[in-house]
Amino acid sequence: MNFEDRVVEALASLGTTADDASGPELFCALLRATRDIELGMRPATGERKLYYFSAEFLVGRLLRANLINLGLVDEVEAFLAAHGTSLAEVEDCEPEPSLGNGGLGRLAACFLDSIASLGLPGDGVGLNYHYGLFRQDLSAGVQREEPNPWIEPESWLLDTGRAFSVPFGFGELTARMYDIEVPGYENGTVNRLHLFDVEDPAPAPERGIDFDKGDVRHSLTSFLYPDDSDEAGRLLRLYQQYFMVSAGAQLILAELAERGFEPAELDRHVAIHINDTHPSLVIPEMVRLLMERGLGFEEAAGVVERSCAYTNHTILAEALETWPMGTIERVAPGVAPIVRRLDALARTRCADDAVAVIDASDVAHMANMDVHLSHAVNGVAALHTQILVTSEMRPFAELYPHKFTNKTNGVTFRRWLMGCDRPLAELVSSAIGDGWKRDARELEGLLDLRDDDAFVGGLLDVKRANKAALAEWLRSSQGIEVDPDSVFDVQVKRMHQYKRQQMNALYAIWKYLQIKRGNVPSRPVTMIFGAKAAPAYTLAKDTIALLLALGRLVSSDVQVAPWLRLAFVENYNVTAAERLIPAADVSEQISLASKEASGTSNMKFMANGAVTLGTLDGANVEIAELVGRENIYLFGRSSEDVIGLYDRGDYRPWDVWGCDAELAEVLDFIVSPELLACGDAECLTRVYRDFVAKDYFMALLDTRDYVGCKERCLADYEDRGAWGKKMLVNVAKSGFFSSDRTILEYNRDVWHL
Ligand code: 26Q
């Protein structure tokens, strides 16, 4: 049966027709038809099968992504057009699965797409959070968190009927397995994302995201990373982690047996990937299960070490996970003794306490266990891996030099160019053909069109149209008015001090004061922000309040409003990113050098023709090498300088404040009567005090350089022809950042599928 017939049949079973169906009914019919096709497709096979363990899979809406990979978009668009609607309208009825925080979770989703598209055998293993990450509400001028229920009666989740029993300290808990199909791009392959869930999930809290964290049997899968600030929340995180890895490890051994292999052959037929430390307990759990199946401890540990690989995503010390052994004993008594034996094993390899699995306070260091018990360890961009090897994990890199490798992140161009920016994709294909859809490096062919004014003009036209589309969406969905002829300067990412949204706020204040003095820019500037703050991260929430207050001040000032606008997009998520990124002129990537492991939105912006304004941090370093100095705006201290400042402990923000009168004026404006009238005084005062007294992530160190660099960038924007060429070079060079390239490297060097 062809696709259209399947859709018509699904509509009939809903009691409607294509002409009468509502948006949700059309979505439901398309979902069913898509799933039916995928159920008839076959998973990739190979010598080894990969299981990618991750606490997050930020997959985004799935209808369009699935249709792209099945090669059905044009057919569906034609069908919907014949019935008076469009894919864009129908997909607006799809709730976005809320299964990740940000970069790490979205990376896992891009990887699943690439693994399937390359025809490699690999499934994801994670958790089915019902209320996901919270939904952000900004109506009160500060962030409030609401549950984000996304699972509807008809969804992409398929009940597999499979279940595993997880042995907790309090007793057994059943993990039911739900699958989301992951089709490859036009290759007939379908892999799976396995999401484990409790049998009897708790209902959503009435208001906010407070819930009974002690009710583990029902609330284990309620939220992603329930608040880390109290003991009950931390405990629940460990329950989640063990639930995911125990069920996942049992699935692996069951499938190994189904394929006709012995447990002792695990490493020859299975690759286990540990995405950050959240799934690290898979190591002792797999050792435990192998011992149950008759292997000795040493043999089991060897098999596990040869199967596992670990990716580190951060060098922020506070983000490295540790667990008191007492907590592990209470939550998962079966693995605690194994963790102790693994610690003893590691100590036979190296006596240095710095690399121990369990420290003198009886606390387990998950990353340390991962490095000892994996055969490969990687960072996520060249600079990040270099910092791991030479400083953060130096003793480990000396002990196991062969284990460390770099795997620079990537993003799937199916979603992040073909899906979100169809006009650009079509323009590109009209110039260089379709080959880039299979091999993104072919985008380099665009370099030949650098002097083709018609093509460069086409790029500028597509951007202008995307900006108009974004302006319309912001108006209709959030009541935000922006001018598509202004420069769109975009910073969207999780709110964190190291990412330095607060430094961008200082630019806004500086610009406001300039305009007040009559120094108006040659063209209006629209600063667009989107960011969620962790619920217990006060300073991050305060920075949101600062940006909202500035937005209010600027738009209510008749002198400034024509020239400057601050738009804060509520509830930034994958769907919002798909609208924002194609419309960006300037991509803000301004983290303190050495702190952003890679960044991945930087890659998406680049592929969509935005020009990066950033520090030499994470993958920005590689972007700069690819596009050359004239096609990127770089500022700020180097990572070496910053690491030196931390080592010597001699950064003092109050010195900067004391020596730079202009900067002091900008800073003091945070607590000026004008701004206090527009926002919460307590929040603004806290941000101000932190800047002057602490500024742990050194925003003031780079502010002057940042302001100057952004001004140069905005001035250059006025030479539209030259700017169009910068856009072209960025798109042309972005192919390196395809997650297909990243996955081919993982497979070649780590997984050997
Ligand atoms: C840890 C302990 C307790 C509670 C929460 C956590 C926690 C939760 C989420 C720690 C880390 C995360 C997420 C990290 C993350 O998204 N890192 C980003 O990963 C991207 C993909 O590699 C990189 O591009 C980004 O640079 C990095 O910040």
Short mmCIF file of N, CA, C and O in Angstrom, two decimals, residues 176 188 248 381 491 496 504 558 749:
data_model
loop_
_atom_site.label_atom_id
_atom_site.label_comp_id
_atom_site.label_asym_id
_atom_site.label_seq_id
_atom_site.Cartn_x
_atom_site.Cartn_y
_atom_site.Cartn_z
N ARG A 176 9.51 -1.37 32.04
CA ARG A 176 8.86 -1.70 30.76
C ARG A 176 9.59 -0.99 29.64
O ARG A 176 9.98 0.16 29.79
N GLY A 188 16.33 2.28 3.95
CA GLY A 188 15.55 1.11 4.34
C GLY A 188 15.87 0.56 5.73
O GLY A 188 15.30 -0.45 6.14
N GLY A 248 18.86 -1.82 30.65
CA GLY A 248 19.61 -1.81 29.38
C GLY A 248 20.61 -2.95 29.31
O GLY A 248 20.74 -3.61 28.26
N ALA A 381 35.55 18.03 21.21
CA ALA A 381 36.12 18.96 20.24
C ALA A 381 37.63 18.94 20.48
O ALA A 381 38.08 18.53 21.55
N GLN A 491 21.46 34.56 20.64
CA GLN A 491 22.13 33.69 21.63
C GLN A 491 21.08 32.79 22.25
O GLN A 491 20.28 33.22 23.08
N HIS A 496 23.72 29.71 31.60
CA HIS A 496 24.79 29.34 32.53
C HIS A 496 25.81 30.46 32.56
O HIS A 496 26.07 31.09 31.54
N ASN A 504 26.58 39.47 27.32
CA ASN A 504 25.75 39.97 26.22
C ASN A 504 24.79 41.05 26.76
O ASN A 504 24.54 42.06 26.08
N VAL A 558 11.19 55.63 23.91
CA VAL A 558 10.89 56.03 22.52
C VAL A 558 12.15 56.40 21.75
O VAL A 558 12.21 56.28 20.53
N ASP A 749 37.28 4.20 14.97
CA ASP A 749 38.27 4.19 16.04
C ASP A 749 37.80 3.54 17.33
O ASP A 749 38.61 3.18 18.18
#
